[in-house]
Tab-separated table of C-alpha atoms in Angstrom:
chain	number	residue	atom	x	y	z
B	247	MET	CA	73.084	129.111	128.140
B	248	LYS	CA	73.729	130.640	124.730
B	249	LEU	CA	71.081	130.234	122.031
B	250	THR	CA	71.496	131.470	118.469
B	251	VAL	CA	68.679	132.095	115.956
B	252	VAL	CA	69.866	132.051	112.331
B	253	GLY	CA	67.327	134.100	110.375
B	254	GLY	CA	66.854	136.318	113.418
B	255	GLY	CA	65.688	139.209	111.240
B	256	SER	CA	62.517	137.340	110.376
B	257	THR	CA	59.238	138.982	111.227
B	258	TYR	CA	58.474	135.688	113.064
B	259	THR	CA	61.194	136.396	115.613
B	260	PRO	CA	59.176	138.531	118.093
B	261	GLU	CA	56.872	135.509	118.554
B	262	LEU	CA	59.930	133.474	119.553
B	263	ILE	CA	61.234	136.274	121.785
B	264	ASP	CA	57.943	136.480	123.598
B	265	GLY	CA	58.058	132.723	124.332
B	266	PHE	CA	61.649	132.919	125.527
B	267	ALA	CA	60.725	135.737	127.888
B	268	ARG	CA	57.582	134.172	129.325
B	269	LEU	CA	59.073	130.693	129.681
B	270	ARG	CA	62.459	131.760	131.038
B	271	ASP	CA	62.168	129.334	133.949
B	272	THR	CA	61.852	126.513	131.464
B	273	LEU	CA	64.702	127.710	129.218
B	274	PRO	CA	67.128	129.946	131.154
B	275	ILE	CA	68.844	131.847	128.321
B	276	GLU	CA	71.779	134.025	129.354
B	277	GLU	CA	72.707	135.134	125.822
B	278	LEU	CA	70.468	135.183	122.778
B	279	VAL	CA	72.092	135.903	119.401
B	280	LEU	CA	70.051	136.914	116.381
B	281	VAL	CA	71.965	136.370	113.160
B	282	ASP	CA	70.836	137.793	109.834
B	283	PRO	CA	72.559	139.387	106.792
B	284	ALA	CA	69.704	141.858	106.371
B	285	ALA	CA	71.069	144.582	108.684
B	286	GLU	CA	68.138	146.941	108.560
B	287	ARG	CA	65.548	144.264	109.342
B	288	LEU	CA	67.775	142.881	112.056
B	289	ASP	CA	68.067	146.262	113.743
B	290	LEU	CA	64.284	146.631	113.837
B	291	VAL	CA	63.643	143.121	115.121
B	292	GLY	CA	66.533	143.312	117.609
B	293	GLY	CA	65.289	146.539	119.072
B	294	LEU	CA	61.790	145.130	119.636
B	295	ALA	CA	63.309	141.921	121.054
B	296	ARG	CA	65.216	143.854	123.699
B	297	ARG	CA	62.097	145.856	124.626
B	298	ILE	CA	60.044	142.675	124.985
B	299	PHE	CA	62.713	141.117	127.237
B	300	ALA	CA	62.813	144.306	129.314
B	301	LYS	CA	59.054	144.525	129.687
B	302	LEU	CA	58.735	140.913	130.740
B	303	GLY	CA	61.656	141.058	133.150
B	304	HIS	CA	64.093	138.793	131.323
B	305	ASP	CA	67.673	139.766	132.126
B	306	GLY	CA	69.254	137.818	129.268
B	307	ARG	CA	71.511	139.605	126.825
B	308	ILE	CA	70.357	139.970	123.199
B	309	VAL	CA	73.032	140.372	120.536
B	310	THR	CA	72.443	141.064	116.848
B	311	THR	CA	75.004	140.342	114.166
B	312	GLY	CA	75.427	139.656	110.457
B	313	ASP	CA	78.520	137.542	111.214
B	314	LEU	CA	77.358	133.915	111.213
B	315	ASP	CA	80.592	132.473	112.581
B	316	ALA	CA	80.629	134.877	115.519
B	317	GLY	CA	76.943	134.344	116.117
B	318	VAL	CA	77.127	130.571	116.428
B	319	GLU	CA	80.427	130.380	118.297
B	320	GLY	CA	79.951	128.560	121.567
B	321	ALA	CA	76.151	128.277	121.147
B	322	ASP	CA	74.472	125.425	123.024
B	323	ALA	CA	71.691	125.325	120.482
B	324	VAL	CA	71.139	126.940	117.063
B	325	LEU	CA	67.620	127.423	115.739
B	326	LEU	CA	67.334	127.740	111.953
B	327	GLN	CA	64.466	129.778	110.545
B	328	LEU	CA	65.765	131.007	107.194
B	329	ARG	CA	64.161	131.612	103.837
B	330	VAL	CA	66.675	131.449	100.989
B	331	GLY	CA	65.537	133.873	98.295
B	332	GLY	CA	63.075	135.626	100.578
B	333	GLN	CA	59.390	136.234	99.878
B	334	ALA	CA	60.185	136.866	96.214
B	335	ALA	CA	61.260	133.240	95.796
B	336	ARG	CA	58.182	132.106	97.706
B	337	GLN	CA	56.002	134.097	95.358
B	338	ARG	CA	57.499	132.270	92.416
B	339	ASP	CA	57.150	128.853	94.122
B	340	GLU	CA	53.457	129.500	94.583
B	341	THR	CA	52.721	130.653	91.012
B	342	TRP	CA	54.614	128.849	88.247
B	343	PRO	CA	53.444	125.333	89.140
B	344	LEU	CA	49.877	126.521	88.575
B	345	GLU	CA	50.676	126.937	84.868
B	346	CYS	CA	50.742	123.123	84.650
B	347	GLY	CA	47.634	122.689	86.775
B	348	CYS	CA	49.672	121.645	89.800
B	349	VAL	CA	49.470	123.053	93.302
B	350	GLY	CA	51.722	126.061	93.876
B	351	GLN	CA	52.871	125.837	97.475
B	352	GLU	CA	56.156	126.531	99.248
B	353	THR	CA	56.603	123.202	101.027
B	354	THR	CA	55.025	120.583	98.810
B	355	GLY	CA	54.886	119.767	95.125
B	356	ALA	CA	57.176	121.554	92.681
B	357	GLY	CA	57.419	124.691	94.840
B	358	GLY	CA	58.486	122.630	97.804
B	359	LEU	CA	61.181	120.987	95.768
B	360	ALA	CA	62.438	124.369	94.617
B	361	LYS	CA	62.683	125.530	98.202
B	362	ALA	CA	64.566	122.351	99.167
B	363	LEU	CA	67.076	122.834	96.379
B	364	ARG	CA	67.708	126.425	97.470
B	365	THR	CA	67.834	125.633	101.147
B	366	VAL	CA	69.710	122.388	101.739
B	367	PRO	CA	73.173	123.556	100.625
B	368	VAL	CA	72.866	126.764	102.683
B	369	VAL	CA	71.706	124.882	105.804
B	370	LEU	CA	74.545	122.371	105.500
B	371	ASP	CA	77.086	125.171	105.273
B	372	ILE	CA	75.668	126.770	108.421
B	373	ALA	CA	75.685	123.442	110.239
B	374	GLU	CA	79.371	122.853	109.384
B	375	ARG	CA	80.219	126.231	110.870
B	376	VAL	CA	78.289	125.327	114.024
B	377	ARG	CA	80.130	122.026	114.217
B	378	ARG	CA	83.507	123.804	114.006
B	379	THR	CA	82.759	126.034	116.999
B	380	ASN	CA	80.785	123.608	119.175
B	381	PRO	CA	80.322	120.050	117.887
B	382	ARG	CA	78.011	119.250	120.791
B	383	ALA	CA	75.520	122.004	119.876
B	384	TRP	CA	72.001	121.015	119.002
B	385	ILE	CA	70.502	122.287	115.712
B	386	ILE	CA	66.767	122.829	115.818
B	387	ASP	CA	65.411	123.164	112.308
B	388	PHE	CA	62.238	125.132	111.707
B	389	THR	CA	63.193	125.840	108.072
B	390	ASN	CA	60.928	124.281	105.450
B	391	PRO	CA	60.735	121.763	104.014
B	392	VAL	CA	61.556	120.517	107.502
B	393	GLY	CA	61.620	116.810	106.737
B	394	ILE	CA	64.081	117.107	103.849
B	395	VAL	CA	66.255	119.648	105.588
B	396	THR	CA	66.411	117.629	108.808
B	397	ARG	CA	67.318	114.496	106.865
B	398	ALA	CA	70.136	116.375	105.154
B	399	LEU	CA	71.476	117.480	108.514
B	400	LEU	CA	71.220	114.039	110.097
B	401	GLN	CA	72.738	112.328	107.049
B	402	ALA	CA	75.758	114.678	107.420
B	403	GLY	CA	76.163	113.675	111.051
B	404	HIS	CA	74.825	116.794	112.776
B	405	ARG	CA	72.966	116.774	116.097
B	406	ALA	CA	69.694	117.968	114.598
B	407	VAL	CA	65.964	117.750	115.323
B	408	GLY	CA	63.232	119.125	113.070
B	409	LEU	CA	60.317	121.097	114.475
B	410	CYS	CA	56.850	122.024	113.111
B	411	ASN	CA	53.959	123.780	114.769
B	412	VAL	CA	51.156	121.656	113.281
B	413	ALA	CA	50.942	119.288	116.282
B	414	ILE	CA	50.954	121.961	118.936
B	415	GLY	CA	48.296	123.846	116.964
B	416	PHE	CA	46.069	120.777	116.979
B	417	GLN	CA	46.764	120.180	120.652
B	418	ARG	CA	45.666	123.684	121.522
B	419	LYS	CA	42.611	123.513	119.235
B	420	PHE	CA	41.432	120.159	120.634
B	421	ALA	CA	42.043	121.253	124.217
B	422	GLY	CA	39.827	124.270	123.676
B	423	LEU	CA	37.035	122.136	122.154
B	424	LEU	CA	37.248	119.609	124.993
B	425	GLY	CA	37.617	122.140	127.784
B	426	VAL	CA	40.857	120.672	129.137
B	427	ALA	CA	44.412	121.969	129.590
B	428	PRO	CA	46.678	121.447	126.522
B	429	ALA	CA	49.182	119.549	128.702
B	430	ASP	CA	46.504	116.989	129.439
B	431	LEU	CA	46.316	115.884	125.810
B	432	HIS	CA	48.704	113.511	124.103
B	433	LEU	CA	48.358	113.332	120.316
B	434	ALA	CA	48.990	110.162	118.385
B	435	HIS	CA	50.577	112.160	115.571
B	436	VAL	CA	52.179	110.239	112.759
B	437	GLY	CA	53.513	110.699	109.229
B	438	LEU	CA	56.030	112.948	107.530
B	439	ASN	CA	56.437	116.687	107.902
B	440	HIS	CA	53.355	118.346	106.390
B	441	LEU	CA	51.884	114.904	105.755
B	442	THR	CA	50.485	113.808	109.095
B	443	TRP	CA	47.355	112.477	110.756
B	444	GLU	CA	46.125	112.615	114.347
B	445	THR	CA	45.140	108.951	114.777
B	446	GLY	CA	44.336	109.354	118.464
B	447	VAL	CA	43.867	112.042	121.070
B	448	ARG	CA	44.548	110.703	124.566
B	449	LEU	CA	43.838	112.246	127.937
B	450	GLY	CA	46.747	112.136	130.362
B	451	GLY	CA	49.478	110.559	128.212
B	452	PRO	CA	50.179	107.824	125.700
B	453	GLU	CA	48.205	105.254	127.675
B	454	GLY	CA	45.283	107.518	128.451
B	455	ARG	CA	41.726	107.273	127.134
B	456	ASN	CA	41.394	107.956	123.423
B	457	VAL	CA	38.859	110.776	123.071
B	458	LEU	CA	39.221	111.211	119.276
B	459	PRO	CA	35.939	109.452	118.492
B	460	GLU	CA	33.952	111.801	120.760
B	461	LEU	CA	35.988	114.799	119.500
B	462	LEU	CA	34.934	114.002	115.930
B	463	ALA	CA	31.365	113.221	116.892
B	464	GLU	CA	30.837	116.398	118.923
B	465	HIS	CA	33.128	118.828	117.120
B	466	GLY	CA	33.644	117.349	113.651
B	467	ASP	CA	31.975	120.297	111.867
B	468	ALA	CA	34.307	122.850	113.470
B	469	ILE	CA	37.379	120.722	112.751
B	470	ALA	CA	36.295	120.132	109.146
B	471	ASP	CA	35.735	123.874	108.655
B	472	ASP	CA	39.201	124.657	109.916
B	473	LEU	CA	40.707	122.072	107.562
B	474	ARG	CA	38.459	123.154	104.674
B	475	LEU	CA	37.578	119.535	104.102
B	476	PRO	CA	34.080	117.975	104.142
B	477	ARG	CA	32.853	116.564	107.416
B	478	PRO	CA	31.873	113.221	105.862
B	479	LEU	CA	35.497	112.670	104.792
B	480	LEU	CA	36.697	113.020	108.415
B	481	ASP	CA	34.002	110.592	109.529
B	482	ARG	CA	35.078	108.065	106.950
B	483	LEU	CA	38.776	108.456	107.704
B	484	GLY	CA	38.246	108.358	111.499
B	485	VAL	CA	41.291	110.604	112.017
B	486	VAL	CA	42.146	114.285	111.748
B	487	PRO	CA	44.497	114.983	108.793
B	488	SER	CA	46.901	117.878	108.777
B	489	TYR	CA	45.574	120.831	106.820
B	490	TYR	CA	48.391	120.153	104.319
B	491	LEU	CA	46.505	116.992	103.311
B	492	ARG	CA	43.991	119.192	101.535
B	493	TYR	CA	46.617	119.574	98.784
B	494	TYR	CA	46.289	115.797	98.215
B	495	TYR	CA	42.620	115.132	99.079
B	496	ALA	CA	41.276	118.182	97.159
B	497	HIS	CA	44.103	118.981	94.750
B	498	ASP	CA	42.096	120.217	91.759
B	499	GLU	CA	39.780	122.300	93.976
B	500	VAL	CA	42.836	123.959	95.584
B	501	VAL	CA	44.370	124.681	92.170
B	502	ARG	CA	41.157	126.400	91.026
B	503	GLU	CA	41.178	128.511	94.215
B	504	LEU	CA	44.854	129.452	93.875
B	505	ARG	CA	44.330	130.624	90.311
B	506	THR	CA	41.644	133.117	91.355
B	507	LYS	CA	43.182	134.898	94.375
B	508	PRO	CA	46.433	136.547	95.447
B	509	SER	CA	49.169	134.168	96.547
B	510	ARG	CA	49.859	133.616	100.231
B	511	ALA	CA	53.330	134.999	99.511
B	512	ALA	CA	51.818	138.290	98.399
B	513	GLU	CA	49.689	138.460	101.515
B	514	VAL	CA	52.670	137.743	103.773
B	515	ALA	CA	54.835	140.269	101.976
B	516	ALA	CA	52.293	142.997	102.606
B	517	MET	CA	52.035	141.948	106.239
B	518	GLU	CA	55.786	142.027	106.641
B	519	ILE	CA	55.972	145.637	105.421
B	520	GLU	CA	53.472	146.670	108.070
B	521	LEU	CA	55.093	144.504	110.800
B	522	LEU	CA	58.533	145.996	110.155
B	523	ARG	CA	57.030	149.478	110.326
B	524	MET	CA	55.503	148.601	113.679
B	525	TYR	CA	58.713	147.034	114.934
B	526	GLY	CA	60.459	150.366	114.301
B	527	ASP	CA	58.184	152.134	116.807
B	528	PRO	CA	60.326	152.614	119.944
B	529	SER	CA	57.167	152.543	122.115
B	530	LEU	CA	56.197	149.025	120.983
B	531	ASP	CA	57.306	146.498	123.617
B	532	GLU	CA	55.152	143.447	122.873
B	533	LYS	CA	54.426	141.331	119.865
B	534	PRO	CA	51.662	143.016	117.829
B	535	ALA	CA	48.313	141.322	117.204
B	536	LEU	CA	49.035	141.358	113.419
B	537	LEU	CA	51.810	138.833	113.974
B	538	ALA	CA	49.212	136.128	114.686
B	539	LYS	CA	48.096	136.380	111.042
B	540	ARG	CA	51.667	135.894	109.789
B	541	GLY	CA	51.674	132.201	110.727
B	542	GLY	CA	53.728	130.108	113.117
B	543	ALA	CA	51.124	129.909	115.907
B	544	TYR	CA	52.586	128.498	119.136
B	545	TYR	CA	55.958	128.216	117.416
B	546	SER	CA	57.739	129.844	120.355
B	547	GLU	CA	56.322	127.435	122.924
B	548	ALA	CA	57.172	124.397	120.820
B	549	ALA	CA	60.701	125.721	120.305
B	550	VAL	CA	61.189	126.436	124.032
B	551	ASP	CA	59.992	123.000	125.052
B	552	LEU	CA	62.209	121.241	122.535
B	553	ALA	CA	65.305	123.287	123.414
B	554	ALA	CA	64.656	122.784	127.123
B	555	ALA	CA	64.311	119.013	126.691
B	556	LEU	CA	67.497	118.835	124.673
B	557	LEU	CA	69.502	121.072	126.983
B	558	GLY	CA	67.750	120.746	130.323
B	559	ASN	CA	70.177	118.445	132.132
B	560	GLN	CA	73.150	120.749	131.568
B	561	ASN	CA	71.341	123.762	132.963
B	562	GLY	CA	69.711	122.414	136.120
B	563	GLY	CA	66.020	122.448	136.776
B	564	PRO	CA	63.310	120.401	135.131
B	565	ALA	CA	63.616	119.973	131.392
B	566	GLY	CA	60.577	120.902	129.414
B	567	SER	CA	58.599	121.921	132.450
B	568	SER	CA	55.960	123.732	130.477
B	569	ALA	CA	54.782	120.393	129.040
B	570	GLU	CA	53.630	121.621	125.656
B	571	GLY	CA	54.892	120.731	122.185
B	572	GLY	CA	51.906	118.627	121.134
B	573	GLY	CA	52.646	115.951	123.723
B	574	GLY	CA	51.563	116.248	127.336
B	575	ARG	CA	53.209	115.258	130.583
B	576	ARG	CA	54.819	111.897	130.958
B	577	ALA	CA	53.146	109.841	133.637
B	578	GLY	CA	54.646	110.866	136.966
B	579	GLY	CA	55.938	114.205	135.652
B	580	GLY	CA	59.301	115.060	134.157
B	581	SER	CA	60.236	115.752	130.552
B	582	PRO	CA	57.268	115.968	128.196
B	583	TYR	CA	56.961	114.095	124.979
B	584	GLN	CA	57.509	116.151	121.865
B	585	VAL	CA	56.294	115.864	118.311
B	586	VAL	CA	59.542	116.126	116.297
B	587	ASN	CA	61.118	115.237	113.006
B	588	THR	CA	63.740	112.559	113.546
B	589	LEU	CA	65.119	109.328	112.114
B	590	ASN	CA	62.620	106.518	111.641
B	591	GLN	CA	64.878	103.728	113.004
B	592	GLY	CA	62.154	101.110	112.647
B	593	THR	CA	59.304	103.192	114.065
B	594	LEU	CA	57.364	102.844	110.803
B	595	PRO	CA	58.526	99.404	109.583
B	596	PHE	CA	57.549	100.045	105.992
B	597	LEU	CA	60.079	102.927	105.716
B	598	PRO	CA	63.900	102.835	105.702
B	599	ASP	CA	65.596	103.454	109.023
B	600	ASP	CA	67.187	106.664	107.731
B	601	ALA	CA	63.878	108.246	106.608
B	602	VAL	CA	62.827	111.243	108.688
B	603	ILE	CA	59.404	110.973	110.200
B	604	GLU	CA	57.247	113.285	112.317
B	605	VAL	CA	56.020	111.501	115.450
B	606	GLN	CA	55.840	111.692	119.206
B	607	ALA	CA	59.171	111.090	120.876
B	608	ALA	CA	60.637	111.180	124.364
B	609	VAL	CA	63.214	113.937	124.092
B	610	GLY	CA	66.229	114.383	126.336
B	611	PRO	CA	69.873	115.473	126.196
B	612	THR	CA	70.736	112.452	124.035
B	613	GLY	CA	68.066	113.406	121.479
B	614	PRO	CA	64.650	112.110	120.495
B	615	ALA	CA	63.514	108.506	120.968
B	616	PRO	CA	60.322	107.915	118.925
B	617	LEU	CA	57.437	106.254	120.756
B	618	PRO	CA	56.039	103.044	119.271
B	619	VAL	CA	53.412	103.635	116.581
B	620	PRO	CA	50.557	101.169	116.058
B	621	GLY	CA	50.157	99.732	112.568
B	622	LEU	CA	49.250	102.574	110.181
B	623	ASP	CA	46.178	102.257	108.002
B	624	PRO	CA	47.309	101.340	104.456
B	625	LEU	CA	45.428	104.369	103.139
B	626	PHE	CA	47.876	106.589	105.042
B	627	ALA	CA	50.904	104.299	104.952
B	628	GLY	CA	50.829	104.166	101.131
B	629	LEU	CA	50.945	107.929	100.808
B	630	VAL	CA	53.714	108.188	103.401
B	631	ALA	CA	55.788	105.589	101.556
B	632	HIS	CA	55.221	107.417	98.229
B	633	VAL	CA	56.211	110.826	99.569
B	634	THR	CA	59.255	109.324	101.339
B	635	VAL	CA	60.551	108.134	97.976
B	636	TYR	CA	60.037	111.635	96.602
B	637	GLU	CA	61.939	113.073	99.571
B	638	ASP	CA	64.803	110.655	98.898
B	639	LEU	CA	65.036	111.890	95.324
B	640	ALA	CA	64.564	115.527	96.313
B	641	LEU	CA	67.473	115.296	98.745
B	642	GLU	CA	69.633	113.661	96.112
B	643	ALA	CA	68.853	116.544	93.744
B	644	ALA	CA	69.593	119.124	96.423
B	645	LEU	CA	72.947	117.545	97.247
B	646	ARG	CA	74.179	116.553	93.792
B	647	GLY	CA	72.248	118.820	91.383
B	648	GLY	CA	71.456	118.084	87.767
B	649	ARG	CA	68.390	118.389	85.613
B	650	ASP	CA	67.735	114.630	85.503
B	651	ARG	CA	67.667	114.415	89.323
B	652	VAL	CA	65.192	117.294	89.483
B	653	PHE	CA	63.022	115.573	86.853
B	654	ARG	CA	63.080	112.265	88.769
B	655	ALA	CA	61.979	113.932	91.994
B	656	LEU	CA	59.132	115.789	90.287
B	657	LEU	CA	57.994	112.630	88.432
B	658	ALA	CA	57.950	110.779	91.765
B	659	HIS	CA	55.810	113.363	93.573
B	660	PRO	CA	52.183	112.190	93.901
B	661	LEU	CA	50.926	115.744	93.144
B	662	ILE	CA	52.722	115.707	89.758
B	663	GLY	CA	53.436	112.198	88.495
B	664	GLN	CA	53.034	112.769	84.744
B	665	TYR	CA	56.150	113.031	82.595
B	666	GLU	CA	54.957	115.998	80.526
B	667	TYR	CA	54.285	117.971	83.712
B	668	ALA	CA	57.588	116.857	85.212
B	669	GLU	CA	59.493	117.983	82.072
B	670	THR	CA	57.870	121.431	82.007
B	671	LEU	CA	58.172	121.976	85.767
B	672	THR	CA	61.837	120.933	85.712
B	673	ASP	CA	62.615	123.644	83.132
B	674	GLN	CA	60.598	126.233	85.050
B	675	LEU	CA	62.119	125.338	88.401
B	676	ILE	CA	65.667	125.746	87.049
B	677	ALA	CA	64.834	128.968	85.237
B	678	HIS	CA	63.238	130.564	88.299
B	679	ASN	CA	65.994	129.444	90.710
B	680	ARG	CA	69.178	129.537	88.652
B	681	GLU	CA	70.825	132.135	90.894
B	682	HIS	CA	70.494	129.731	93.869
B	683	LEU	CA	71.634	126.542	92.083
B	684	ALA	CA	75.380	126.342	91.780
B	685	TRP	CA	75.171	123.492	89.249
B	686	ALA	CA	72.750	125.406	86.955
């Protein structure tokens, strides 16, 4: 099996490498290609990747290259983890929206739209190159905003699945609180990427006992502290919202906080300098502890399980045998369920079929098949429908460009919604991203 990581020079990559090495029976990689135009970073990351493989006894070959076409040629799966514009662009995404009193964040609001506009054209170009070399290859997108990027890929006819680590993070957290194995928990996870709720936590699979009420009763304070939301709110909702819901449920509080502390982008940039210094140490042969603070917890395990489920039948052995990914084992064993970003196709009846949702799905070589979702509370369904309309307009702006399309997307976003803000943010978005917008 050949697997290619585009954006392989990311400081995230050693987390992925560690997972590939430890779960090699689940995903038997013969050749792993790390592709990145940043040669110096790629050399550092590639060197550490080879040392991790060697230490953990993985005999797969690791190749590093700046040549995208050579890197994706013949790949069975291509994982996308790129950041167009780097941390400098992220820093801008997190700061200029604050001038209007709007959340500055890299995946939602005005900053999220800016990232989508920079990213979608680049990802589609990469996907076309993948299709030319191996039209049967799967594209696994971890690049934010995952929902919009995955929809762009699927709309263009690519074999693509979007992946986020929110669900597997909750699965691990809840398992620890309940004292059970993560594989024993099945999350009723529903919504859009970075706009999801855990509406049930079931022991043993989709039909198992729902332990969410007792989880909230016994551990609600700890969960609320992690989410930085008040415990009474969780009790009234009766669900566990993603931590990204804090941008909606406590918007003004978040803006006040963001105005008084360094941006997350600045923190990450400082971490990356130190991580790259560490990666250059020839004696380092494991992912450093600092990497856990960089973000992307359990990303490697979710990626391994998804790739194994998509590719398992062509490589022999049980697909997805580690049974993670925010799902749990299917009754009777076999391929686990996965929380993925994929086409709605009637799963949420109030959304169009071609919307991309984030839900549990049975994943196999033919792709994801979403599990049925019980009727969603109108409180959550209304916000999902609203943000889906924004994502429609955001994708249109990313594909076709134009100031008016950017304005329409910003006006539609529930975190913006006022025409004066949308006008100002449109001008700022274009000014800060002109070098990445061909139409500007």
